[in-house]
Coordinates of C-alpha atoms and ligand atoms in Angstrom, one line a residue:
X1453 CA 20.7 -35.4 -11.9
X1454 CA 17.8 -36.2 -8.8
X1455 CA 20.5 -36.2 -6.5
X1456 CA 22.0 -33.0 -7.9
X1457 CA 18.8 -31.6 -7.5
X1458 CA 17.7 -33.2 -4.2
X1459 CA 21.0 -31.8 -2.2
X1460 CA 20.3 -28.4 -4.1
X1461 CA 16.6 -28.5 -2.7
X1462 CA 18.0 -29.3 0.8
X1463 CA 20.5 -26.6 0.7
X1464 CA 17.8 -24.1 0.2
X1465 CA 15.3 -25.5 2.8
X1466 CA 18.4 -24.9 5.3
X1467 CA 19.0 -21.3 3.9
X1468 CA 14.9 -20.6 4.7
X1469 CA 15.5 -22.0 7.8
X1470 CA 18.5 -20.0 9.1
X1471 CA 16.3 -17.1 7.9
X1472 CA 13.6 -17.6 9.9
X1473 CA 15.9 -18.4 12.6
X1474 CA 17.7 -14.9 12.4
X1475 CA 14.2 -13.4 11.7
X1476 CA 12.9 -14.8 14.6
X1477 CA 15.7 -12.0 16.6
X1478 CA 14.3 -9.1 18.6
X1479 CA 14.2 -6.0 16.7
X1480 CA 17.3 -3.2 17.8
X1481 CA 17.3 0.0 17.4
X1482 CA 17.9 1.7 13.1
X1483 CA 21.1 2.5 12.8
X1484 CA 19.9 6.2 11.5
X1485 CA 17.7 6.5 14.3
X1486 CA 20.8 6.1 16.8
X1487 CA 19.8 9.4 18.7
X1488 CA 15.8 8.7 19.0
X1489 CA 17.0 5.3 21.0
X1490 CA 16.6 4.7 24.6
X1491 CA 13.6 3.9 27.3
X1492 CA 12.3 7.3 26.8
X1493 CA 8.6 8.8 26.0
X1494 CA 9.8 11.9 25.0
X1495 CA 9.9 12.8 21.5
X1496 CA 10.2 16.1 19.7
X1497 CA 8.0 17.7 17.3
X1498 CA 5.7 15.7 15.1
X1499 CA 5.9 11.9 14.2
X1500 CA 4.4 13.0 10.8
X1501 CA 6.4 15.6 9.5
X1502 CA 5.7 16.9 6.0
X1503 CA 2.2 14.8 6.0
X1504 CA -0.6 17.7 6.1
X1505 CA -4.6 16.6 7.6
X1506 CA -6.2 14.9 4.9
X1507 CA -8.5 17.1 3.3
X1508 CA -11.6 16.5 0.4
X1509 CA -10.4 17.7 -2.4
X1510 CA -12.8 15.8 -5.0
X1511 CA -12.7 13.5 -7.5
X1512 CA -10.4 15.3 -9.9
X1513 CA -7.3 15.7 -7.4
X1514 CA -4.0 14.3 -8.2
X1515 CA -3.0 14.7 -4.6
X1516 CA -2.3 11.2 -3.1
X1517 CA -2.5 12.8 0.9
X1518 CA -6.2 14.2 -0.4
X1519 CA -9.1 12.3 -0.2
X1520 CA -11.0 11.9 -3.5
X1521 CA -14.6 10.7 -2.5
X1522 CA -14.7 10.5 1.4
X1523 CA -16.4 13.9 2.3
X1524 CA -17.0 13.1 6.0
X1525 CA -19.5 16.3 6.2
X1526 CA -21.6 15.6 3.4
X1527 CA -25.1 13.9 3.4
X1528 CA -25.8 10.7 1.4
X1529 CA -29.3 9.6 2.2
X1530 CA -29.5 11.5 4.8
X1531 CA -26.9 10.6 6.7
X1532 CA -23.3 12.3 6.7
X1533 CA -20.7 10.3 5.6
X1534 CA -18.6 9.9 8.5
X1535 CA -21.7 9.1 10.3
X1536 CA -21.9 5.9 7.8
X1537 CA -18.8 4.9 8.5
X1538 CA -17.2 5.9 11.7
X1539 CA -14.1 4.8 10.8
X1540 CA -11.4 3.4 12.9
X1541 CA -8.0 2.8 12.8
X1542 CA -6.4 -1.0 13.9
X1543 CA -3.8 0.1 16.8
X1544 CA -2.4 -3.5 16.0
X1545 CA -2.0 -3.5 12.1
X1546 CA -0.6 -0.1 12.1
X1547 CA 1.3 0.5 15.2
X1548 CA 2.9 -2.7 15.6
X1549 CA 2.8 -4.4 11.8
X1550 CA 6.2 -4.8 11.5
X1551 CA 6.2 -6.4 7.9
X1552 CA 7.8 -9.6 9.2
X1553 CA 6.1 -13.1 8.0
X1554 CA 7.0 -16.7 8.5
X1555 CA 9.9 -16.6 6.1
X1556 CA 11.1 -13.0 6.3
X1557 CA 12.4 -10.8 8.9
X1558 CA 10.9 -6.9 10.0
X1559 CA 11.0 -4.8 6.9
X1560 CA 9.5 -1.3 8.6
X1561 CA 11.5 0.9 10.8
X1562 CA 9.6 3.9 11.7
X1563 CA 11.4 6.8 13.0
X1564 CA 9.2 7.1 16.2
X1565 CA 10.2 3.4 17.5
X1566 CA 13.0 2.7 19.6
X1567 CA 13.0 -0.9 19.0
X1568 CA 12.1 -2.1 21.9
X1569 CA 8.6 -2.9 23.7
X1570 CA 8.9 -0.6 27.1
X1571 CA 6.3 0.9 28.9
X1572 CA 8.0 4.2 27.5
X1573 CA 7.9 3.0 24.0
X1574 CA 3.8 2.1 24.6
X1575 CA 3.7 5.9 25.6
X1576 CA 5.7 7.1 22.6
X1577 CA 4.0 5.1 20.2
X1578 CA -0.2 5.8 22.1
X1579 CA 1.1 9.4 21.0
X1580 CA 1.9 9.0 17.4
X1581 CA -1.8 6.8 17.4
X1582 CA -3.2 10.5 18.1
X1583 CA -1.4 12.4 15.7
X1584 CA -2.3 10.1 13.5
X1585 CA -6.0 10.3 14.0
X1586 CA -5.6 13.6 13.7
X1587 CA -4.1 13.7 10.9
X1588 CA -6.6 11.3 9.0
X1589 CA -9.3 13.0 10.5
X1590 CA -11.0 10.0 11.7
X1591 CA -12.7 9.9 15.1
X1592 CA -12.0 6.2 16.0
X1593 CA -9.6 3.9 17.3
X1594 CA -9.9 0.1 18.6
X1595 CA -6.7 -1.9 20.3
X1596 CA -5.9 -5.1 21.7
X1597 CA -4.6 -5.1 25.4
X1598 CA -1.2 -6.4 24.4
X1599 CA -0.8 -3.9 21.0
X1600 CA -0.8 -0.9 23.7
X1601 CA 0.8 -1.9 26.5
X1602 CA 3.4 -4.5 27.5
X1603 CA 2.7 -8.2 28.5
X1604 CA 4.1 -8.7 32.4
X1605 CA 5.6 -11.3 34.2
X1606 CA 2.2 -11.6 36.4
X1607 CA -1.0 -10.6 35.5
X1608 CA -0.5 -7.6 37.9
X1609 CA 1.9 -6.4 35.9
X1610 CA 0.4 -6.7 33.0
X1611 CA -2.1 -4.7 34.4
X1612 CA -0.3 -1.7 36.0
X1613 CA 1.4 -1.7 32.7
X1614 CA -2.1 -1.4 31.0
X1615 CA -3.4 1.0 33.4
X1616 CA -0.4 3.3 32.8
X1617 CA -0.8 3.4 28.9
X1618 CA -4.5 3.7 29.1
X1619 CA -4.1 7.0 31.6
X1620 CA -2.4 8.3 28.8
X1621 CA -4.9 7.0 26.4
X1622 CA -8.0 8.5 28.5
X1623 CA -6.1 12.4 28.6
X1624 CA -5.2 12.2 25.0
X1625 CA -8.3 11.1 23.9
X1626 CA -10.4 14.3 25.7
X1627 CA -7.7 16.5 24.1
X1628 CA -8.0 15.3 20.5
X1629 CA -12.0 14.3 20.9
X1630 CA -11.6 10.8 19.8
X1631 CA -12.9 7.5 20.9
X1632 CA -12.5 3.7 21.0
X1633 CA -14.8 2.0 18.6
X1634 CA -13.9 -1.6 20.1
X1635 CA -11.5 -2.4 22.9
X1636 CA -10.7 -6.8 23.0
X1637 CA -8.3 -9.2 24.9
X1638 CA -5.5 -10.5 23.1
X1639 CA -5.7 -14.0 23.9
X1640 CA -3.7 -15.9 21.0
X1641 CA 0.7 -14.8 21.5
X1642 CA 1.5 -16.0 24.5
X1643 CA 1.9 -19.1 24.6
X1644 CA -0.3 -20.2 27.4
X1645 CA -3.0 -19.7 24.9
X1646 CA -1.5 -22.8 22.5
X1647 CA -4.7 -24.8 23.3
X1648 CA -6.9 -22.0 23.0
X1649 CA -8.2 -19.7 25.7
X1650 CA -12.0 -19.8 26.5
X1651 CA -11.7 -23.6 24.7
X1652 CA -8.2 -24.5 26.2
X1653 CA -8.4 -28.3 27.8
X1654 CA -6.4 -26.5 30.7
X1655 CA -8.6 -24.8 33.8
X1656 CA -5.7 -22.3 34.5
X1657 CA -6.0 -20.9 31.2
X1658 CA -9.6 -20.4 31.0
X1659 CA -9.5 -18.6 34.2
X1660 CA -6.4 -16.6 33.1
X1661 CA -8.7 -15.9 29.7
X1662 CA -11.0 -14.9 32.6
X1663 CA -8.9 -12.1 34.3
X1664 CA -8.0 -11.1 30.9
X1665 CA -10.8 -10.4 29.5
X1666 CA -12.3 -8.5 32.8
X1667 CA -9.7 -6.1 32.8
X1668 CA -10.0 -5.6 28.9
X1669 CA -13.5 -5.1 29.3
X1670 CA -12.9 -2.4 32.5
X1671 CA -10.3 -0.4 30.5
X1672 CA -12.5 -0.4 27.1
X1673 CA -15.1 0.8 29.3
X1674 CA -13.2 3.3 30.9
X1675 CA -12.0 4.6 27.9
X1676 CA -15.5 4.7 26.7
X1677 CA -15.5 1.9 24.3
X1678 CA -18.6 1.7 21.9
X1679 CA -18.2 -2.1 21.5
X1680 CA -15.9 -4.9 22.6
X1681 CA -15.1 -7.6 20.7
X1682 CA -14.1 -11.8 20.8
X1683 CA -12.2 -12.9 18.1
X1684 CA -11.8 -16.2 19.1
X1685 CA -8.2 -16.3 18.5
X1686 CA -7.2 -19.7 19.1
X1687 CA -10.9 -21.2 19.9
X1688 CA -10.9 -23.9 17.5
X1689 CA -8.7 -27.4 17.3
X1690 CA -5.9 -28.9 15.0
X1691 CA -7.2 -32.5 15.4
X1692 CA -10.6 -33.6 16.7
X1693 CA -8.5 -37.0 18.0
X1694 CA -7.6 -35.4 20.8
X1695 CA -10.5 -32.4 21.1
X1696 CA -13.4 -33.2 23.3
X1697 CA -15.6 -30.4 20.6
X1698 CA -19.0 -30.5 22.5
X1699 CA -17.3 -29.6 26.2
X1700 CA -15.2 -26.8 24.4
X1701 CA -18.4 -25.2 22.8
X1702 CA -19.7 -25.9 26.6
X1703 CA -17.0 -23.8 27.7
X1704 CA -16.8 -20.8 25.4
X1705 CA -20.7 -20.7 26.1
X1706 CA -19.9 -20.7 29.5
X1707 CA -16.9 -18.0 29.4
X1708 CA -19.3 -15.6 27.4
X1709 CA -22.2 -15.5 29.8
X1710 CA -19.8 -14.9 32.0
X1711 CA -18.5 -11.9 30.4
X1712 CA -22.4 -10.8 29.6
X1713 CA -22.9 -10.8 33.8
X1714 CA -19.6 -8.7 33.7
X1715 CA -20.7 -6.1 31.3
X1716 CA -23.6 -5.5 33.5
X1717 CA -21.9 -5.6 37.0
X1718 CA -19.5 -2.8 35.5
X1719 CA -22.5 -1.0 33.6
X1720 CA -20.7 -1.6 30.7
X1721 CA -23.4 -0.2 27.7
X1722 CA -21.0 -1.4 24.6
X1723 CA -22.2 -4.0 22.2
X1724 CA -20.6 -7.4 22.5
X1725 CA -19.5 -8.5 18.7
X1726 CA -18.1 -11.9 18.2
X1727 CA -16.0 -11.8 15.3
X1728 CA -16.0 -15.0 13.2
X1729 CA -13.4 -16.5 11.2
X1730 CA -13.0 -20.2 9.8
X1731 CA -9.3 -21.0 10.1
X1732 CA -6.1 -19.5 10.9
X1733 CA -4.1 -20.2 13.4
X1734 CA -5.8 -22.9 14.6
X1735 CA -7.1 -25.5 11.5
X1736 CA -10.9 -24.9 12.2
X1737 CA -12.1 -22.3 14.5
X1738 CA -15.1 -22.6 16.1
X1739 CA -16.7 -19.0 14.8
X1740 CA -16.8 -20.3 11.4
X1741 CA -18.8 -17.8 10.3
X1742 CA -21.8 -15.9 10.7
X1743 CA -24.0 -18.2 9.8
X1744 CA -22.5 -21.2 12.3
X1745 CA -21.8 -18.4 15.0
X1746 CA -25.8 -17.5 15.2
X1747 CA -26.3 -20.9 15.8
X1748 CA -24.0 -21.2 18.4
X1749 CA -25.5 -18.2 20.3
X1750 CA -29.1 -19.6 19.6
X1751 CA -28.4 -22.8 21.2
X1752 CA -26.8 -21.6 24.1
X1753 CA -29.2 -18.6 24.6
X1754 CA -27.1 -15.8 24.0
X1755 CA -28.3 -14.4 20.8
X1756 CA -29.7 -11.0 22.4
X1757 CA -26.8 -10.6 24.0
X1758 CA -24.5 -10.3 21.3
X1759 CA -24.1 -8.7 17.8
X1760 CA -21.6 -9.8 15.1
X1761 CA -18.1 -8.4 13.6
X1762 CA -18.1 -9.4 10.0
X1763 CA -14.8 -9.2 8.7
X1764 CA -14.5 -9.1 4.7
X1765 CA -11.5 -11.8 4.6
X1766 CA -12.5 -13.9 6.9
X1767 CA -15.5 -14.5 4.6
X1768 CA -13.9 -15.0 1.9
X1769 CA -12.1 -17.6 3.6
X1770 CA -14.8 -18.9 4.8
X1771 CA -15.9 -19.5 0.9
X1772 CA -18.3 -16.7 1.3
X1773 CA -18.7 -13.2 -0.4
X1774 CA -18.3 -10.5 2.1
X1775 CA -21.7 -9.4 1.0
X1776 CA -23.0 -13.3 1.6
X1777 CA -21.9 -12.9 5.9
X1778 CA -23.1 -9.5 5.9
X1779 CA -26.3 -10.6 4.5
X1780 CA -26.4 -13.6 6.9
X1781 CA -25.7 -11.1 10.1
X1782 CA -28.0 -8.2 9.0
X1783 CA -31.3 -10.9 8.4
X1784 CA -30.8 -12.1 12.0
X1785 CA -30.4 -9.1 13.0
X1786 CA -27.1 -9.5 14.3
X1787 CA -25.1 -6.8 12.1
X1788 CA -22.6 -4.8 14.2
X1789 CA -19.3 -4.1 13.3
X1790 CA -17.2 -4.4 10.0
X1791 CA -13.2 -5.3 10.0
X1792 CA -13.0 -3.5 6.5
X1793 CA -10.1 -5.1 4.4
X1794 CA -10.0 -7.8 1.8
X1795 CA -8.1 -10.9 1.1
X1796 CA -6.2 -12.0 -2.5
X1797 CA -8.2 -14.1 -4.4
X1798 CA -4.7 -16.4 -5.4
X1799 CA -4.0 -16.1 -1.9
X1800 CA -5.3 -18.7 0.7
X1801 CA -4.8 -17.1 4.3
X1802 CA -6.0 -13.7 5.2
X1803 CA -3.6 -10.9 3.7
X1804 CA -5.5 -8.0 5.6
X1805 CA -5.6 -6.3 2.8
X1806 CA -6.6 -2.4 2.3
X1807 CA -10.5 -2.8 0.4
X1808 CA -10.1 -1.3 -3.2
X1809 CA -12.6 -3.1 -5.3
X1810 CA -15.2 -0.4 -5.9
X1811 CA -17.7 -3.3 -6.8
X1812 CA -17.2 -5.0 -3.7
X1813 CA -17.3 -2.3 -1.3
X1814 CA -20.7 -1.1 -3.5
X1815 CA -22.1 -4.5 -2.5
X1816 CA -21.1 -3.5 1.1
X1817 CA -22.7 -0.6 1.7
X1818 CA -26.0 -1.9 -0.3
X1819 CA -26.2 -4.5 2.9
X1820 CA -25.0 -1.6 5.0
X1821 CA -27.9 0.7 4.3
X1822 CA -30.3 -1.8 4.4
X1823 CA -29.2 -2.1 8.0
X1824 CA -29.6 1.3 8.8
X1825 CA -26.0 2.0 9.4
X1826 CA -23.7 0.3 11.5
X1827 CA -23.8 2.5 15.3
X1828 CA -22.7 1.8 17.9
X1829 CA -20.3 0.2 15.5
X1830 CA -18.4 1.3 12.1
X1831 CA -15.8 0.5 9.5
X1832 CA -12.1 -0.7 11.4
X1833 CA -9.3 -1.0 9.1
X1834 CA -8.2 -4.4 10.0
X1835 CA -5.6 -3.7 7.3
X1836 CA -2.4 -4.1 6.9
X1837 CA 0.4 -2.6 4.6
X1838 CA 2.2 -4.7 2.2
X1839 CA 5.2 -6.0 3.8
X1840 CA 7.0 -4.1 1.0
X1841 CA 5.6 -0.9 1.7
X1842 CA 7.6 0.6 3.7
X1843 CA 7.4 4.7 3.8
X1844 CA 5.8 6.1 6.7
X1845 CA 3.3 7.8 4.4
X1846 CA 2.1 4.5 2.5
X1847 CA 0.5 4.6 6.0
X1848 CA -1.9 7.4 5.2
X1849 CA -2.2 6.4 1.8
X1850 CA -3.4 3.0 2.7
X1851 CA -6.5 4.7 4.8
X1852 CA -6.7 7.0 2.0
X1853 CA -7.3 4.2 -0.9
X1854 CA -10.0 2.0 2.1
X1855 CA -11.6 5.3 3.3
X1856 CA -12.4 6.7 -0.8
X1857 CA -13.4 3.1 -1.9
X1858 CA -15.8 2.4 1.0
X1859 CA -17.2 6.4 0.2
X1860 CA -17.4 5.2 -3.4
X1861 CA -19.3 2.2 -2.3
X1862 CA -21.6 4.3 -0.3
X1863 CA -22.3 6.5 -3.4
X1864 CA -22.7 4.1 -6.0
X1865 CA -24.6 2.1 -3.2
X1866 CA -27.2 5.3 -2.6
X1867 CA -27.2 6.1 -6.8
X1868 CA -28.8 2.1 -6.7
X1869 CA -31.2 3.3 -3.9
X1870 CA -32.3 6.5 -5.2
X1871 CA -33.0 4.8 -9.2
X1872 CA -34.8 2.0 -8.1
X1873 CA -34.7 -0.8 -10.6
X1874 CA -32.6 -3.0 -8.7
X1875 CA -35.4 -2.9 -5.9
X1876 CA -37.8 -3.6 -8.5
X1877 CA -36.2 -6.3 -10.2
X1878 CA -36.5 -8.5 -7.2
X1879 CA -39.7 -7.1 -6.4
X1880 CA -41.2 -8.3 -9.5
X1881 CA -39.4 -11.8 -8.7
X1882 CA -41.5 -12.7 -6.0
X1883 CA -44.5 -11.0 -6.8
X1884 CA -46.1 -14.6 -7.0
X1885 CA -45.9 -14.2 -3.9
X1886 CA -48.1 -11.1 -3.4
X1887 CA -51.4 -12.7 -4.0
X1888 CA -53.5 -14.4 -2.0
X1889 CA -52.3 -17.6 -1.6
X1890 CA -48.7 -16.3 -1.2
X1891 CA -50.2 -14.1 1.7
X1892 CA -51.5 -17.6 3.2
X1893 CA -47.8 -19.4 2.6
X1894 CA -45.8 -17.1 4.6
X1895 CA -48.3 -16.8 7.3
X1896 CA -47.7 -20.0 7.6
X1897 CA -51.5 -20.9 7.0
X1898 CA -50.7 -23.0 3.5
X1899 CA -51.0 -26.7 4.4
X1900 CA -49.6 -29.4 1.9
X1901 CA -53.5 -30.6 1.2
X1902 CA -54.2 -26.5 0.1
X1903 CA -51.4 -26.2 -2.2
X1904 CA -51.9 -29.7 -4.1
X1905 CA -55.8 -27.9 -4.0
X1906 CA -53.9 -24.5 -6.0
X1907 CA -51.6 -27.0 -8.1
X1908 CA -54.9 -28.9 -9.4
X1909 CA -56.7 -25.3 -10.1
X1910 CA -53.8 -23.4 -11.8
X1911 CA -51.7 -26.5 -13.7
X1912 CA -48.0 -26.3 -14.3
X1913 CA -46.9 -22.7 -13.2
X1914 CA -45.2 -20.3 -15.8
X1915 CA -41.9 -20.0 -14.8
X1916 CA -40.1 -16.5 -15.3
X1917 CA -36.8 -15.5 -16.1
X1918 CA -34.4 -14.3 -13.4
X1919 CA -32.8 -11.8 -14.9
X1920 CA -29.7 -12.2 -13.3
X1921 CA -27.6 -10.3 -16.0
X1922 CA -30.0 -7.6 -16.4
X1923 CA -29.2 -7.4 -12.4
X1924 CA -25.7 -7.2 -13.0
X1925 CA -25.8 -4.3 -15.8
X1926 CA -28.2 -2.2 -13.3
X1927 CA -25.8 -2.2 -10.8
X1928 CA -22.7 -2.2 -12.8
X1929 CA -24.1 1.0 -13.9
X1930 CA -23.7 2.4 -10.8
X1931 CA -20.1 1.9 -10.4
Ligands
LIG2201 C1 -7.5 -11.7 13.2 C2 -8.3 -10.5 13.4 C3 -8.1 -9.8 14.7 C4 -9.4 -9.4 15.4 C5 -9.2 -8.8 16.8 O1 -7.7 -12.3 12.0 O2 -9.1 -10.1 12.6 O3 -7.3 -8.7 14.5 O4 -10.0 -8.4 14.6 O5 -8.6 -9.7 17.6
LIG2202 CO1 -10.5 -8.5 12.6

C-alpha cells in the first residue's frame, strides 16, 4: 500500500513538473484573435468596447461598471475625494498580469495583445493604459521600466527602446491630462539581478543597478513623475553563510546617496519612497518594514531624504496590521505613498489582492487623515486580479470594488472624526499625563529621584480601565 502510494505521489510530482515546464513556454498569439496578430501598433477602435466611464451613481446602484461611494468631486473634510486619494493604476499588475503562477500556465488573453513583447506591442498596449485611465476616470498611473518597454540586448537598447515608449507616453499623457504618480527600475527578472542589485556581491551589477536606475529616474522625471520609488527587489539574502550583511547595507546606503545626488543634478523634485517588504523573493529582505527601514535611513543619514511606500501586504507579511506600518511611517514622519491591496489571511505570500475590507480600509484612512493626506503621493493599486478572473471587464470591476472601499474607508474614517469619542477615549487615557508632573516627564525634566519623590506623595496609583471594547463598538459604529 506505501509503495502504491509512493509511485502515485511521484507520478503526480512529474505531472506538476511537465506543467510548469510547458507553462514556462512563451505566450503565442489566441487563436480568435488570429487577425489582431503581428508586430503592429495599430489597432482599431476602442480596447474597451461596451465598457462606458465609470460614473457615481450612489450607494443604491446595482450597476457593477458604477461607482457606489467614490465621488471624486465631493468634499469630505474639506478635501475632495480624488484629492484624498489620487489614485493610480499598477502598469505592471494590469497590463502585463498574465494570471500565470509557479504551477500554472497564462490564463488571460486580452484581445489587444499580440502575444508577443515588441516595441510595437509596448505601443499598443501604453494606448490601452490611456483608455483605460480614461475610462476609470483616474488621473494616475505608475510603471516599472521593463512593464512598458522591452528589455535589450545592451543597455542602449534598452534604452532607445524606453525612450521610444515613453515619447508616446509623454504625447498621450498631455492629450488625456494624466500623470505618473511613481516611475521605479525594475531590478529583480533578469537574471543578472539573482544576487540582488544595489546588494549584489558582483561590482558589474551594482553599476548596471546604477545605469538603471539613472535612466528610470530621467524618464519618470520627464514624464513628470510625482515620486519614484525602490522596492528593493532582490536586496536581501537566502543564507547569511555566504552574505557579508553589514557591506551589503554599506552598499545600498551607498547606491541611494547616490541616486539622492542624481535627483538633484537632474532637478528631479519627486519624493524618493522606499517601499519595504520582509520576504519574497529573496528569504529576508533588507526593507523589512517600516519600522527597520527608518533605522536604516537614520544610521546612514538619509532620513530627510526619503519618504516611505507602505504597502498593505507587505505588512501583513511582515506580521504587522497595515494600520500598525502606516502608523510607524506617519509618526516619523516618513508617510508617502500607499500600494493599496491586501493579502489572504490563510495565505502566506503576497496575493496582491484588490482591498475590500471596509474595516480595514477605515483604519487606513483614520492614519491617512491624520497625516494630512498623502501628496505628492496617493493610493496605487498594486493589485492584481484573481488568476481566474479572466473577462476584460473584471479589470474595471477590480478598481471599482478598491476605489469604493477605500471611499468607504474615508467616510466612515471622517464620520469617526467629526463624532469625536474615539478622540476622546484616548484623550481621557493619558490624561495622567496632563498634569503637572506629566508636563515635567515628557519634557524630559522628571528624574528617577523626582518620581520615587511623587510615588512616596501619591501611593499606589489607581489604575483605569482601557476600554478597549468600548473602542471597538465606537468605531464599529462607523462602518
Ligand atoms: C512587489 C511590489 C512591487 C513594487 C514596485 O511586491 O510591490 O510591485 O511596488 O517594484
Ligand atoms: Co508595491
Amino acid at each position: 500500500m506505501m509503495k502504491a502510494g509512493k509511485i502515485l505521489l511521484l507520478l503526480l510530482c512529474l505531472h506538476v513538473f511537465s506543467y510548469a515546464v510547458i507553462s514556462a513556454q512563451p505566450q503565442t498569439c489566441p487563436a480568435e484573435n488570429a487577425g489582431e496578430c503581428g508586430d503592429s501598433d495599430g489597432w482599431e477602435g476602442e480596447f474597451f468596447p461596451g465598457i462606458p466611464t465609470i460614473k457615481y451613481e450612489g450607494p443604491s446602484s446595482k450597476n457593477h461598471l458604477a461607482f457606489k461611494y467614490y465621488n471624486a468631486e465631493e468634499e469630505i473634510l474639506g478635501k475632495k475625494m480624488k484629492d484624498w486619494f489620487r489614485f493610480s493604476v499598477a502598469f505592471w499588475h494590469t497590463f502585463r498580469g498574465t494570471g500565470g503562477d509557479p504551477f500554472g500556465a497564462q490564463t488571460k488573453f486580452w484581445p489587444w495583445e499580440d502575444g508577443t513583447n515588441s516595441l510595437n506591442m509596448a505601443k499598443r498596449r501604453m494606448r490601452a493604459n490611456f483608455e483605460f485611465l480614461n475610462k476609470l476616470g483616474t488621473d494616475w498611473w505608475c510603471f516599472h521600466d521593463r512593464d512598458i518597454a522591452p528589455d535589450g540586448k545592451t543597455l542602449e537598447e534598452a534604452n532607445a527602446n524606453l525612450d521610444e515608449v515613453v515619447a508616446l507616453a509623454s504625447k498621450l499623457q498631455k492629450e488625456n491630462n494624466k500623470k505618473v504618480l511613481w516611475g521605479t527600475a525594475q531590478l529583480f527578472m533578469h537574471p543578472r539581478y539573482m544576487h540582488g542589485a544595489a546588494t549584489s556581491s558582483e561590482l558589474g551589477v551594482y553599476a548596471y543597478a546604477a545605469a538603471q536606475v539613472k535612466k528610470a529616474m530621467e524618464v519618470t522625471h520627464y514624464l513628470g513623475g510625482e515620486n519614484y520609488v525602490f522596492w528593493g527587489g532582490r536586496e536581501g539574502y537566502q543564507s547569511l553563510l555566504n552574505t557579508d550583511m553589514e557591506r551589503e547595507l554599506n552598499h545600498l546606503a551607498r547606491f541611494l546617496e547616490a541616486a539622492v545626488a542624481y535627483k538633484k543634478k537632474i532637478g528631479f523634485n519627486g519624493t524618493l519612497l522606499i517601499e519595504p517588504k520582509p520576504q519574497e523573493p529573496t528569504k529576508h529582505q533588507y526593507d523589512w518594514d517600516a519600522a527597520t527601514t527608518a533605522n536604516f535611513l537614520r544610521k546612514y543619514g538619509l532620513i530627510g531624504d526619503f519618504k516611505l511606500n507602505i504597502e498593505c501586504n507587505h505588512a501583513t507579511l511582515s506580521g504587522h496590521s497595515c494600520h500598525h506600518d502606516l502608523e510607524t511611517a506617519r509618526i516619523n514622519g516618513l508617510l508617502g505613498n500607499i500600494d493599496a491591496n491586501t493579502g489572504d489571511p490563510q495565505v502566506g505570500w503576497d496575493t496582491d489582492q484588490f482591498l475590500t475590507d471596509i474595516g480595514e480600509a477605515t483604519m487606513i484612512m483614520l492614519s491617512v487623515i491624520k497625516n494630512g493626506g498623502l501628496a505628492p503621493g496617493g493610493f496605487n493599486f498594486d493589485a492584481k486580479l484573481r488568476r481566474e478572473s479572466t473577462d476584460v471587464e473584471d479589470l474595471f470591476i477590480a478598481h471599482i470594488i478598491g476605489m469604493d472601499t477605500m471611499a468607504r474607508g474615508l467616510r466612515n474614517a471622517a464620520k469617526l472624526i467629526e463624532d469625536g469619542s474615539l478622540a476622546e477615549l484616548v484623550r481621557k487615557r493619558y490624561q495622567s499625563f496632563d498634569g503637572e508632573l506629566g508636563a515635567q516627564v515628557e519634557a524630559g525634566k522628571a528624574d528617577f529621584e523626582t518620581l520615587e519623590k511623587k510615588v512616596r506623595e501619591m501611593g499606589e496609583p489607581k489604575v483605569p480601565s482601557a476600554k478597549q471594547e468600548l473602542a471597538e463598538m465606537i468605531f464599529q459604529s462607523a462602518l
